[in-house]
Short mmCIF file of C-alpha atoms and ligand atoms in Angstrom, two decimals:
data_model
loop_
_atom_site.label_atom_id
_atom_site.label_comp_id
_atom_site.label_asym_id
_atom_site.label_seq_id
_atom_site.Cartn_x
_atom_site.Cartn_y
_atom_site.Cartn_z
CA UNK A 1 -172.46 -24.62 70.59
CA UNK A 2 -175.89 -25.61 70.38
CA UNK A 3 -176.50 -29.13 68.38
CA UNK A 4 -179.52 -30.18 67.88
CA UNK A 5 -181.17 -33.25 68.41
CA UNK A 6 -179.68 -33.28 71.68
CA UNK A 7 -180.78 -32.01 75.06
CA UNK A 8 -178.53 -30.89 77.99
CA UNK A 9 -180.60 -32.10 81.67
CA UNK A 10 -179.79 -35.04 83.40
CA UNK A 11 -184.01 -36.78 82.90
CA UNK A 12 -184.94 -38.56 80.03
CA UNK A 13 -187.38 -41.04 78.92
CA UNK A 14 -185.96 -44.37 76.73
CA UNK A 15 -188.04 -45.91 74.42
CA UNK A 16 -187.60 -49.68 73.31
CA UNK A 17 -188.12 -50.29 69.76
CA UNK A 18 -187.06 -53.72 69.50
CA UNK A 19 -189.84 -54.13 72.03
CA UNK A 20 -192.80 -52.05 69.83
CA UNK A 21 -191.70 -54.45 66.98
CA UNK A 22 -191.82 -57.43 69.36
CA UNK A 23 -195.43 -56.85 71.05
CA UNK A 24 -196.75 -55.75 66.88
CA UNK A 25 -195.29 -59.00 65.71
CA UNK A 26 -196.87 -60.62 68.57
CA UNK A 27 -200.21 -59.37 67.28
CA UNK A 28 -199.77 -59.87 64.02
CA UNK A 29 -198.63 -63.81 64.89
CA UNK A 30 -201.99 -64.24 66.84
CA UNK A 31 -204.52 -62.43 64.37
CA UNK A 32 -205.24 -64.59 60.84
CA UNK A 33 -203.27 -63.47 57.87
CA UNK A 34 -206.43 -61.29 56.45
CA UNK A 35 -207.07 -59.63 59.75
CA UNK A 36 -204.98 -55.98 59.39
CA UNK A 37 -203.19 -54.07 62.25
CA UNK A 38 -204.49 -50.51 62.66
CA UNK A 39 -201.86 -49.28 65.02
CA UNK A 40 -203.41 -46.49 67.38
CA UNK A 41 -200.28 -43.62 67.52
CA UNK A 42 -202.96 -40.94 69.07
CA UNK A 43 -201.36 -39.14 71.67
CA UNK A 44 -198.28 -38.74 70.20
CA UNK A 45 -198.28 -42.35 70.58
CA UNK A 46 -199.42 -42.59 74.27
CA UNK A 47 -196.25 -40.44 74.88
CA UNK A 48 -194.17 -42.80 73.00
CA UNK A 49 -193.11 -40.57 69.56
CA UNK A 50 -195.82 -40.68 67.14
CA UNK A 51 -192.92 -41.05 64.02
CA UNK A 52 -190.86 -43.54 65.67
CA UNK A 53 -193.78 -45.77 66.75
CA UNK A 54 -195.88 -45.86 63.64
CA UNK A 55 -192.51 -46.72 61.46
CA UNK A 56 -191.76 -49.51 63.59
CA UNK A 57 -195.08 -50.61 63.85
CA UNK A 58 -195.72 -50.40 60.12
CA UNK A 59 -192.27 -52.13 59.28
CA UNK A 60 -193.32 -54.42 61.78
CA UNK A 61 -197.08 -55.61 59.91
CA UNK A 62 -199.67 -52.64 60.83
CA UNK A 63 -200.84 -51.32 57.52
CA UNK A 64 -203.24 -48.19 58.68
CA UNK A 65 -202.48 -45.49 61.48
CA UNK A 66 -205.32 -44.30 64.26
CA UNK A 67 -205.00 -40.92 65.67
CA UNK A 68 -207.21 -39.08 67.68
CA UNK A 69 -207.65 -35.65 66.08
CA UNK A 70 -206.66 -34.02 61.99
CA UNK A 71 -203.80 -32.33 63.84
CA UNK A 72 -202.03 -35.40 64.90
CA UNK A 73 -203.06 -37.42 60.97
CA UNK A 74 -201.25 -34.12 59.66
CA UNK A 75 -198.37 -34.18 62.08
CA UNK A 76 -197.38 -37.81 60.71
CA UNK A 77 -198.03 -36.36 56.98
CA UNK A 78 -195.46 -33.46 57.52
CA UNK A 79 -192.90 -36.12 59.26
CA UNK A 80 -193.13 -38.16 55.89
CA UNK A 81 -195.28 -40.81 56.90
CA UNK A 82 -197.43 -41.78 53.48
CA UNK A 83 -199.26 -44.75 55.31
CA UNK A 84 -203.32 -44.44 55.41
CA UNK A 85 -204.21 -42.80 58.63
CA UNK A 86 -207.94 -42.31 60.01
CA UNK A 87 -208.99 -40.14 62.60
CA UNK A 88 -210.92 -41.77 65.05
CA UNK A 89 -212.04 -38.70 67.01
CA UNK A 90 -214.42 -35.85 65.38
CA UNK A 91 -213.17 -33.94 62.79
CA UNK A 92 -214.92 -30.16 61.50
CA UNK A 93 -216.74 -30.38 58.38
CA UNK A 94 -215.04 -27.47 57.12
CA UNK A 95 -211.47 -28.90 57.38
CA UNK A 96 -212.46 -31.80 55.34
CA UNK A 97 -210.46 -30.72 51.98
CA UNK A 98 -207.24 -30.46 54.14
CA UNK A 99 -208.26 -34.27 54.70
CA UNK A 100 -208.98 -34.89 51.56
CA UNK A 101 -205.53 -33.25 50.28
CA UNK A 102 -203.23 -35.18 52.32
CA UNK A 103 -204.97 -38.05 52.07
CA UNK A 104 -206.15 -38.79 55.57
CA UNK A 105 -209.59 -40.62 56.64
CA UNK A 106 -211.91 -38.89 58.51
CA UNK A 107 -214.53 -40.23 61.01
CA UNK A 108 -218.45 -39.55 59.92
CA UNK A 109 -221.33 -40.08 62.40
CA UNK A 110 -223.53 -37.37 61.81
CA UNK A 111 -226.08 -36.96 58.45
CA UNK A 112 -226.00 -32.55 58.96
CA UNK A 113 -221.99 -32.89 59.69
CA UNK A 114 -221.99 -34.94 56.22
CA UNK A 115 -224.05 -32.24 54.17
CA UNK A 116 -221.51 -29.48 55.36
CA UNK A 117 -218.48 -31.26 54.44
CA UNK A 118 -219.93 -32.08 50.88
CA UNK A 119 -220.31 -28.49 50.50
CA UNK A 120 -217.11 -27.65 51.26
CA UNK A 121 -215.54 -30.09 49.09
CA UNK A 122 -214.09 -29.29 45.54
CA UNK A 123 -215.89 -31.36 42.40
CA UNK A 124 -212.44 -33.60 41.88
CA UNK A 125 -211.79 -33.95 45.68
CA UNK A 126 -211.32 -37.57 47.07
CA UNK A 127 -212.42 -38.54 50.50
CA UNK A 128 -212.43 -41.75 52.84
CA UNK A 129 -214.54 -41.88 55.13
CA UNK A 130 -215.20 -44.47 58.19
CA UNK A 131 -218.67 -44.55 59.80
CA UNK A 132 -218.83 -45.14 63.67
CA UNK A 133 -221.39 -46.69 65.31
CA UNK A 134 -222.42 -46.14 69.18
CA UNK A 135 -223.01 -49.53 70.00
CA UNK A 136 -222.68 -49.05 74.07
CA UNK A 137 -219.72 -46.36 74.61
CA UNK A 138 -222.54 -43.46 74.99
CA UNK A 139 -219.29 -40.99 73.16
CA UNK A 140 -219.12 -40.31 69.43
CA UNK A 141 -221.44 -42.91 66.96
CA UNK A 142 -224.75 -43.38 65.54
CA UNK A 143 -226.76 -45.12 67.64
CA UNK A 144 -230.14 -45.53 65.65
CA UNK A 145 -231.11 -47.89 62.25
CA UNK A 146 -232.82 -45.21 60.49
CA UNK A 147 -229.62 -42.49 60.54
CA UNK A 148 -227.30 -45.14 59.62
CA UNK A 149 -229.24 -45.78 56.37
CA UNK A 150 -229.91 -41.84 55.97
CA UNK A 151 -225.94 -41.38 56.55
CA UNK A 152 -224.77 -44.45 53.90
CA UNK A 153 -226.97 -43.15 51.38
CA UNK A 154 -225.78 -39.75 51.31
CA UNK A 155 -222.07 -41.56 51.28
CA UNK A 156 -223.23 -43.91 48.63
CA UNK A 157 -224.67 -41.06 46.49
CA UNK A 158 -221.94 -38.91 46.03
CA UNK A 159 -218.89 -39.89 43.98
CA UNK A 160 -216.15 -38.23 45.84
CA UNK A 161 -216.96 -39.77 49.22
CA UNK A 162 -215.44 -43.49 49.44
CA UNK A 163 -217.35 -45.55 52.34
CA UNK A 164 -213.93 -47.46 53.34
CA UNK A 165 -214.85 -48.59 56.74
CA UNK A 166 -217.22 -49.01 59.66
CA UNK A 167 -216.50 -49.22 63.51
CA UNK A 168 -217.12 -49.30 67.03
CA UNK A 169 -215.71 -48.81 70.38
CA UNK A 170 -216.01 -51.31 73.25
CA UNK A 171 -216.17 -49.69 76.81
CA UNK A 172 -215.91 -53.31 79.03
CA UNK A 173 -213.19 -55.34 76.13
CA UNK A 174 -210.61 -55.29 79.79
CA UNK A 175 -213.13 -56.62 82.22
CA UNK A 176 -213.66 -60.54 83.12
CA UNK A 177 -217.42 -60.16 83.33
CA UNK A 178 -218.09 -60.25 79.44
CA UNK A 179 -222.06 -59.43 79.11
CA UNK A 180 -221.83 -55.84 78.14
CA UNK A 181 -219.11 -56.55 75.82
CA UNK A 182 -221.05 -59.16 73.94
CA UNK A 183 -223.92 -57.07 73.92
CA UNK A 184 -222.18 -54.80 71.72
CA UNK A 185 -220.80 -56.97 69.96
CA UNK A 186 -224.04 -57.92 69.14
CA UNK A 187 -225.69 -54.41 68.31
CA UNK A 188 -222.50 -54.07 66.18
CA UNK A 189 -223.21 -57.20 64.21
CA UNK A 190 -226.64 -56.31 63.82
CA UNK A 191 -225.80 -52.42 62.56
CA UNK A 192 -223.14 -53.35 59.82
CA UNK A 193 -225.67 -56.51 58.45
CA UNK A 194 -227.96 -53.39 57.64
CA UNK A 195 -225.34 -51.06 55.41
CA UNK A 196 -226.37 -52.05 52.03
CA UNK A 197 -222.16 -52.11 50.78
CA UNK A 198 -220.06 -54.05 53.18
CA UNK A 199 -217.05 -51.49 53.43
CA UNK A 200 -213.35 -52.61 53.04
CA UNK A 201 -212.93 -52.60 56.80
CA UNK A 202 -215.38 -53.85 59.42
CA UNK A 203 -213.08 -53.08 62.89
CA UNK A 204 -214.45 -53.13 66.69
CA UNK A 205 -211.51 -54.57 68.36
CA UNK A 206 -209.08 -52.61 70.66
CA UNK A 207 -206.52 -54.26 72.01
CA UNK A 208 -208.11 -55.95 74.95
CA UNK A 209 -210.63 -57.56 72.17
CA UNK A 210 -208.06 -58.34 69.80
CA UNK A 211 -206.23 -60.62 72.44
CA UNK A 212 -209.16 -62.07 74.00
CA UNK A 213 -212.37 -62.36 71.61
CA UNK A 214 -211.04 -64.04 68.13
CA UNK A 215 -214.69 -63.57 66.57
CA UNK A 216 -214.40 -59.76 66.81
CA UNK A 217 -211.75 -59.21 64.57
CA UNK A 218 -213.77 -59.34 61.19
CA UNK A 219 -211.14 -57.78 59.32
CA UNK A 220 -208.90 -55.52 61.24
CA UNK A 221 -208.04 -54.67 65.02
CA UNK A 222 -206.91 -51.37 66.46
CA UNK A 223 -204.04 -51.97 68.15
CA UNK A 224 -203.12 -49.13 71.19
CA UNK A 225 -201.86 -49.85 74.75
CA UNK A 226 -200.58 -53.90 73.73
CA UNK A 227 -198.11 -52.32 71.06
CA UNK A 228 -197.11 -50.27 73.83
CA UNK A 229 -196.57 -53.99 75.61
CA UNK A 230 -198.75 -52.55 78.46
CA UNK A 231 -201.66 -54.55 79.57
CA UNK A 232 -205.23 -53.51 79.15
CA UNK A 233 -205.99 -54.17 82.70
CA UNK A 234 -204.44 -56.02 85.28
CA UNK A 235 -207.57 -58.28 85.19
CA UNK A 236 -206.76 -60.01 82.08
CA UNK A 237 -202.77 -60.51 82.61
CA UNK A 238 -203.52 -63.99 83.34
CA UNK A 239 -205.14 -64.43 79.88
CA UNK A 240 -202.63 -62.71 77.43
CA UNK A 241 -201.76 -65.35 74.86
CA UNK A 242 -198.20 -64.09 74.38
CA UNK A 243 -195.90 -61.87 76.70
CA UNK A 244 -196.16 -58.11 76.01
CA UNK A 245 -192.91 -56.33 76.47
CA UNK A 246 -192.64 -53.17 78.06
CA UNK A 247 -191.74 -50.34 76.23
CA UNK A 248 -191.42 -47.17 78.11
CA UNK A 249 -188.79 -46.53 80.57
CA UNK A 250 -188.03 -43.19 82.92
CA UNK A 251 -184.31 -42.35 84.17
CA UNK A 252 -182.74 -39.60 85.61
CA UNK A 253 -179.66 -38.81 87.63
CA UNK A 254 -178.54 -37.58 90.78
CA UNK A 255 -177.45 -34.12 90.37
CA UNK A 256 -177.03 -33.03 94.23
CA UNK A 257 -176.14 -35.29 97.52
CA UNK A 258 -175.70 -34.29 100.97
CA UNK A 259 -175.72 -35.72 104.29
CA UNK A 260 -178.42 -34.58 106.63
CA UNK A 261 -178.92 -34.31 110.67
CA UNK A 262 -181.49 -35.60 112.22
CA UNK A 263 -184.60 -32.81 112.79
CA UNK A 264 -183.22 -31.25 109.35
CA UNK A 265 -186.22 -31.11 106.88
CA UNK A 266 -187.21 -31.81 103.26
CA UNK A 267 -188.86 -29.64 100.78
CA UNK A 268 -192.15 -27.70 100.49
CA UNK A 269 -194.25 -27.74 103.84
CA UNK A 270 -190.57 -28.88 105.70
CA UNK A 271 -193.13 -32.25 105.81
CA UNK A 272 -190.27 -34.64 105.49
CA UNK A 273 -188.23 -34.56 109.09
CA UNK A 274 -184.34 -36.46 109.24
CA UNK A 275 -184.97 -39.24 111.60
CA UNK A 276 -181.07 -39.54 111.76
CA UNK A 277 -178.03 -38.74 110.09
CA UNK A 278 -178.97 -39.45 106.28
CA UNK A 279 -178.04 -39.55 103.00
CA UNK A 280 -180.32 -37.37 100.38
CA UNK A 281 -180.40 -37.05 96.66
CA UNK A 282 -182.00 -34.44 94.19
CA UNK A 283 -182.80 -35.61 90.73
CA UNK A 284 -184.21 -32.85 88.10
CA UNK A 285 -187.47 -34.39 87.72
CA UNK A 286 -190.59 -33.10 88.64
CA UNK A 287 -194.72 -32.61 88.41
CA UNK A 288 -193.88 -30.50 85.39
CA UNK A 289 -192.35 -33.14 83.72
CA UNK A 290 -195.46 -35.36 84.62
CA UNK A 291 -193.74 -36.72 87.96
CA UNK A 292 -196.82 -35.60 89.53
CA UNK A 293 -197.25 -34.69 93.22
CA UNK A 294 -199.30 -38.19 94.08
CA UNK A 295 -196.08 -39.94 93.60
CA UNK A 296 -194.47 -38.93 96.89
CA UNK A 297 -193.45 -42.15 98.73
CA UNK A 298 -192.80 -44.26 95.12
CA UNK A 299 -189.40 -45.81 95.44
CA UNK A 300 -187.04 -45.23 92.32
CA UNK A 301 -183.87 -47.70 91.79
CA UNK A 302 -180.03 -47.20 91.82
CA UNK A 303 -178.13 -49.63 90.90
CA UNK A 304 -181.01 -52.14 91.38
CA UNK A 305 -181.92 -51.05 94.83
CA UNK A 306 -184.86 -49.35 95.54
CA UNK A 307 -185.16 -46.40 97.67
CA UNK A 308 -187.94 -43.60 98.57
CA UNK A 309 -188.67 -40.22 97.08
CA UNK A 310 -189.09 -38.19 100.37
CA UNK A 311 -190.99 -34.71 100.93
CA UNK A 312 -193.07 -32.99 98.26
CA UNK A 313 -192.58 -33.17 94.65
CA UNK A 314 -191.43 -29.97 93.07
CA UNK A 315 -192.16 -28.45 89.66
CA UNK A 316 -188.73 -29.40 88.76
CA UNK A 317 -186.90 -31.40 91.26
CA UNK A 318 -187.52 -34.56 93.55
CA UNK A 319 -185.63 -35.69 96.61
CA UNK A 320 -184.67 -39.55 97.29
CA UNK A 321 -183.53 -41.13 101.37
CA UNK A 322 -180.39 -43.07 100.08
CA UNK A 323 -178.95 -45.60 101.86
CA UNK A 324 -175.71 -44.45 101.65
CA UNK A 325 -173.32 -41.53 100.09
CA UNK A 326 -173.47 -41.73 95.72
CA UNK A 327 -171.34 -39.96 93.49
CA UNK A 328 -173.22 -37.23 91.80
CA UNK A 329 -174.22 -38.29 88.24
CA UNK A 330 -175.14 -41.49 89.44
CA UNK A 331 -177.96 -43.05 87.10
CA UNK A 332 -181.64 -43.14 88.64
CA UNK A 333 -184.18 -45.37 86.98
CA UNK A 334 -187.88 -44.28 87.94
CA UNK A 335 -189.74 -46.77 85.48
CA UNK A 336 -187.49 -49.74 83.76
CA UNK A 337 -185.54 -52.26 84.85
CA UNK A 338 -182.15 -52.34 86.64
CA UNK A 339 -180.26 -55.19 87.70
CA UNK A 340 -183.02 -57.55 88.73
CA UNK A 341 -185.53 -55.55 90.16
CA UNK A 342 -187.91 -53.48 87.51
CA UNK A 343 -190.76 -50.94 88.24
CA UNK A 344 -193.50 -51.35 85.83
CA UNK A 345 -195.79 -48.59 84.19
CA UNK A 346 -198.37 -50.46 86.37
CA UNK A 347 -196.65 -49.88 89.88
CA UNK A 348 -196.46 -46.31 89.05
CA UNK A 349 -200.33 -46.19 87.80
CA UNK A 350 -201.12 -47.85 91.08
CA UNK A 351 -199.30 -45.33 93.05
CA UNK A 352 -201.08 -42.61 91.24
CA UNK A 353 -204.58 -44.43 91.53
CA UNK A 354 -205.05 -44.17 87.65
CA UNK A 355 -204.29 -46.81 84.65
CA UNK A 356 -201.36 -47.58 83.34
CA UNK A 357 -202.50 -45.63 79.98
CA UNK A 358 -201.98 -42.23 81.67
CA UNK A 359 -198.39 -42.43 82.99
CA UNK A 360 -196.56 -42.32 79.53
CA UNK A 361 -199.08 -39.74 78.26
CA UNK A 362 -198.46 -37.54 81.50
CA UNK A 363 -194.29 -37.48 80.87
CA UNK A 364 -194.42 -33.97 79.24
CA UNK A 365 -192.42 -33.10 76.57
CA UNK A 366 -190.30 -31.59 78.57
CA UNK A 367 -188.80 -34.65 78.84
CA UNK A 368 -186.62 -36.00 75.76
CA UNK A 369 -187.01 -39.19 74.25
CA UNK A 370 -184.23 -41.58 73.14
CA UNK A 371 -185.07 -44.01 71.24
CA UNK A 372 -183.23 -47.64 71.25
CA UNK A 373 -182.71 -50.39 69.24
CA UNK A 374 -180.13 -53.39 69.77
CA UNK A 375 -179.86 -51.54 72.75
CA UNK A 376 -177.85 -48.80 70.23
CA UNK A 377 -179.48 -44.88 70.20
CA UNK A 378 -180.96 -44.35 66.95
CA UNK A 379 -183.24 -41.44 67.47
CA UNK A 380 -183.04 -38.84 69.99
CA UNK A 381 -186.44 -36.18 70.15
CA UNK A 382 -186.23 -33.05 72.71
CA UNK A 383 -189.61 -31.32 72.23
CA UNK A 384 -188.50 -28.03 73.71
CA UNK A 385 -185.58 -27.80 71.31
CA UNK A 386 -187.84 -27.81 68.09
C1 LIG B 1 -211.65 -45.52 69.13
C2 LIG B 1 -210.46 -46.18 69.74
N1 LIG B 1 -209.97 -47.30 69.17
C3 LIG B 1 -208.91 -47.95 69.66
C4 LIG B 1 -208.25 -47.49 70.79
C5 LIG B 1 -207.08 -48.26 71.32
O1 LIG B 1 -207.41 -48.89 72.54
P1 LIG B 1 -206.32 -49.70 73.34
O2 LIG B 1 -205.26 -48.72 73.69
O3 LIG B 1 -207.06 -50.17 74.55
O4 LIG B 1 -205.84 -50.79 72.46
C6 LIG B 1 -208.72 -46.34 71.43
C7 LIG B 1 -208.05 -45.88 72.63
O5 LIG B 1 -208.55 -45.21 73.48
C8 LIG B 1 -209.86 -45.67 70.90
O6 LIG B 1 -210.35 -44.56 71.46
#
């Protein structure tokens, strides 16, 4: 009998609440009192559970949610989630009364995008609105005077449209050399002194700013990868004014072992030769759970030792050199910690040549999520069973 809520393959991704609560409260210890947490929970919350994380990180002092696109704002609406939640991204001008409905604030940027939304709204219809400025990102923002005066009028002029906040992006927030980012920081200073209403929130900070450059704040920071307790580049470690805690683990189990002769071979290709008698393992994980090809030659841990994953990657599968015979079933961590010895988020981005923002976002939701506090299971989420 099928129960659900539960999954049934030996791979599964944990996820650390106490931690989420640990690296928001972190934040929210560091900012001033009147500087609010907008807690970024795009991306299903960089792989993390978009539900789990933005209850924790609301219960744990963010007051708004960031998403990337309507679909993901409406996603937390139909979970129950009745916090304010913008969308950073673009949304289309004709979806703006399914905004407007469930209450969700929409990016603006353009003047023609703002006509076509008005005329799509209903007389009583209610909508927030944030304005974002291209201050040096070169992606989504106004970049000139003129249309942000042109674009707050039209705001200011029309009775259902509420001008709630104004923001930027910073592209360099992670990197030592801070010229760029305090040349947008400038052009961003110099943009909101022209709006003729200060809005209720004036934000520019991601989480690299919020950590490192106090006079950006103004009055709320979007906090992404730091809730995560991921760093925004290894650069900056050094700096961080308070630990982050790492949130995202990876584990899976041995679910084949066999003893191999030397000359015997390894997966795809047969590019993986015995050098001797030897011990291999098969775990179910795979490329199509995000274990991507490029991590051939990581090292995974059991029982706090670490050991190789030998030949190619399959879609489903992997294959480990083990020092020695293990009981099938045995636990295998590929991120997290086990006895003393811990593979970060990082080692795995550095393996993969790509930042540590990708790896969590790449575990597909194939794989099911169990979420942990006091160490106890409190949630479990299996995408495929939905
Ligand atoms: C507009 C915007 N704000 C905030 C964030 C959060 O950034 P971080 O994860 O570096 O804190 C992102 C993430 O990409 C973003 O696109």
């Amino acid at each position: 009998m099928e129960e659900q809520g539960f999954f049934y393959r030996d791979t599964w991704a944990e996820i650390d609440l106490d931690r989420v609560k640990a690296n928001v409260e972190g934040l929210r210890n560091h900012l001033p009192a009147y500087v609010e947490i907008i807690a970024v929970v795009k991306a299903n919350a960089y792989g993390h559970g978009d539900v789990q994380i933005s209850n924790t990180a609301l219960s744990a002092g963010a007051t708004y949610l960031a998403v990337a696109f309507l679909d993901e704002a409406l996603s937390l609406r139909r979970k129950g989630i009745t916090a304010p939640i913008l969308v950073l991204g673009a949304s289309r001008p004709q979806d703006v009364r399914i905004a407007a409905n469930h209450k969700i604030t929409l990016t603006v940027f353009q003047s023609n995008w703002l006509t076509e939304a008005q005329a799509v709204l209903n007389e009583t219809d209610q909508l927030k609105l944030h304005v974002k400025l291209d201050t040096g990102m070169g992606r989504i923002g106004i970049r000139e005077s003129d249309d942000l005066e042109a674009l707050e009028k039209l705001i200011l002029d029309d009775n259902r449209l509420e001008l709630e906040g104004v923001f930027t992006h910073f592209s360099t927030a992670d990197e030592l050399d801070t010229n760029y980012f305090y040349q947008q920081f400038a052009r961003f200073q110099e943009m909101v002194s022209l709006l003729k209403e200060k809005p209720k929130y004036i934000h520019c900070s991601n989480s690299a700013a919020s950590l490192r450059f106090a006079e950006a704040n103004f009055n709320a920071v979007r906090m992404g990868i730091s809730m995560y307790g991921l760093t925004p580049s290894p650069e900056i470690e050094p700096e961080l004014p308070y630990p982050l805690k790492e949130v995202f683990s990876l584990h899976s189990c041995l679910i084949h072992v066999k003893k191999l002769h030397k000359g015997d071979k390894v997966s795809y290709g047969a590019t993986y030769e015995a050098k001797q008698d030897e011990w291999i393992g098969t775990i179910p994980i795979g490329y199509a759970d995000g274990w991507i090809r490029k991590l051939q030659g990581q090292e995974v841990l059991i029982d706090g030792i670490r050991m190789p994953i030998v030949g190619r990657i399959c879609m489903d599968q992997c294959m480990i050199l083990l020092p020695h015979e293990y009981p099938v079933g045995t636990q295998v961590t590929l991120i997290g910690e086990q006895v003393n010895e811990v593979i970060s988020v990082n080692e795995i981005a550095a393996r993969a040549e790509t930042i540590n923002y990708e790896i969590p976002c790449i575990i597909s939701n194939r794989v099911p999520r169990i979420y942990k506090r006091n160490g106890k299971t409190v949630d479990v989420y299996n995408a495929i069973a939905d």
